[in-house]
């Protein structure tokens, strides 16, 4: 790309960053009305307009370290949590810690035989180790860390899960030494650059400042063209977050604003932090132990199929839970003192597993879709309960396939070492995030996290997680779609992209590794184009005793497909329904921080300052005079700090 174009794009970025503060101030009145970002002030959650349903957002240590008083009347209340995923477990913890509810009054109803939802880590005796996905975390998951500071570690006496996580990532910080490969395991020529043209830079900055309403039902293809899609920036972005071109432009905008402070960390994943073990053992099991010790009841094998509401005179009261308990119909009656927390929708529901010798069978994908059935049955009762069909009606656009490969073969491990430039058996960071094979027909990405990923894992074993963003694309070595492949064939394709010679691939895949594929038809359902009202507010308008939690509930400014989103909606639901008088930590405000905007504008243009652009002669002199006036001021210091001067 020509340098002139880069400089122009840098100038555009600088202008956008410079106007950011002005736009923020000009829109603050509107912001308070519908985004709820005014911190440390009491305001009603959008859609949470019933009595005692006030929540407010806060920032800073004053609120973070405070313990709220027990809400009045909490002793008379009980809680029913539908689903045993992270959102429900977090809500139960907040009910105990912050609302003062007794554990024996909290009931978690889960259709399967285990908690965790999408946060899983399974040792299947017939298949092997299974991880459907992993969780990328960062230091500004405010609600997540607020929760885990109170959850005792299972491994370190006297420490919390947050303590353990903090110490680990201080001692072993995450970063990648090879983010992208091509031509069978060779480092790609991206060299950590974004490679954005002038036009691409303008498109990204324009999206950053576009109002939400102007992005309703629009796709990313409606706001970007090939100037963005053909850049290394888009390769980094889409493989890290699993965005497709047809996904929501609104969600893309929210991601840009939510993580603008991490733009510089995209090429090497230095922005990310990971747990020691898989997400189930590191996050879910400590939560479950905490709740069990508090006396919380777990009911497994209970599939809630509907929440029946009495809707009259502007009030919506949950009256019955319709259930299937071990195959038999049942009903749980409710009063206004029974609080209901509903996990509506699921990104991993309908998962179909294959094994080493069998592909996932698509005929089974329609089975056991309890979460979607539940939401559909609730939604027909009132428009404020959302529109689930916007998210679950097009599986071709919401699916991808992942796989877990387990190996102890020295030949395979040697190729991992060559690419990662680290020994996978040290127990420390290995790949530091995914390695994306940019010329893969499946757009294959793979990662080796700290080993062992499972506490029961043998010392010589290494678990690899991979996924194909294009499961219906044709492989480069295996000439068919990933969705049609057995575990062995997926391993063959992966070995090809590691650089293993073709004549060794078949035997290594057959005898040197075990692979378990997982096809997930709704894994990116929450990224589908949407508008206001498609997702129900955490506490819908007029709701007396019910709230929605998880990835398909609506809360301002935050982004889905994160652990933070699940915990945030849980916190808002508990605080709103119980009347907890403590601020919910606001979404980190880097989008309103001039320093972060300036930093991002420079880093998006691969470190080129907009001030290096040659200006017409009539402006060149004026520009130099302006710089001279500010270079020894606080403004000049800020610009130097951000790489502009």
Short mmCIF file of C-alpha atoms in Angstrom, two decimals, residues 137 164-177 268-276 420 422 426-433 448-450:
data_model
loop_
_atom_site.label_atom_id
_atom_site.label_comp_id
_atom_site.label_asym_id
_atom_site.label_seq_id
_atom_site.Cartn_x
_atom_site.Cartn_y
_atom_site.Cartn_z
CA UNK A 137 -10.52 -12.52 28.73
CA UNK A 164 -5.11 -17.07 41.21
CA UNK A 165 -5.85 -15.71 37.73
CA UNK A 166 -4.02 -12.44 38.42
CA UNK A 167 -0.89 -14.15 39.74
CA UNK A 168 -0.83 -16.59 36.83
CA UNK A 169 -1.06 -13.93 34.12
CA UNK A 170 1.52 -11.74 35.86
CA UNK A 171 4.01 -14.60 36.03
CA UNK A 172 3.20 -15.95 32.57
CA UNK A 173 1.88 -13.11 30.39
CA UNK A 174 0.15 -14.01 27.16
CA UNK A 175 1.44 -13.09 23.71
CA UNK A 176 1.75 -14.83 20.38
CA UNK A 177 4.97 -15.42 18.45
CA UNK A 268 -0.02 -10.63 18.90
CA UNK A 269 -2.83 -11.22 21.44
CA UNK A 270 -0.91 -9.38 24.15
CA UNK A 271 -4.28 -7.93 25.20
CA UNK A 272 -5.60 -11.35 26.23
CA UNK A 273 -5.51 -13.36 29.42
CA UNK A 274 -6.33 -17.04 29.91
CA UNK A 275 -7.11 -19.43 32.74
CA UNK A 276 -4.75 -22.21 33.84
CA UNK A 420 4.68 -21.57 18.34
CA UNK A 422 7.60 -22.67 22.59
CA UNK A 426 6.03 -26.57 30.10
CA UNK A 427 2.62 -25.69 31.56
CA UNK A 428 3.09 -22.11 30.35
CA UNK A 429 1.77 -20.07 27.41
CA UNK A 430 2.26 -21.97 24.13
CA UNK A 431 0.67 -20.34 21.06
CA UNK A 432 -0.65 -17.37 23.06
CA UNK A 433 -4.00 -17.51 21.25
CA UNK A 448 -2.52 -24.76 22.35
CA UNK A 449 -3.23 -23.24 25.74
CA UNK A 450 -1.34 -23.97 28.94
#
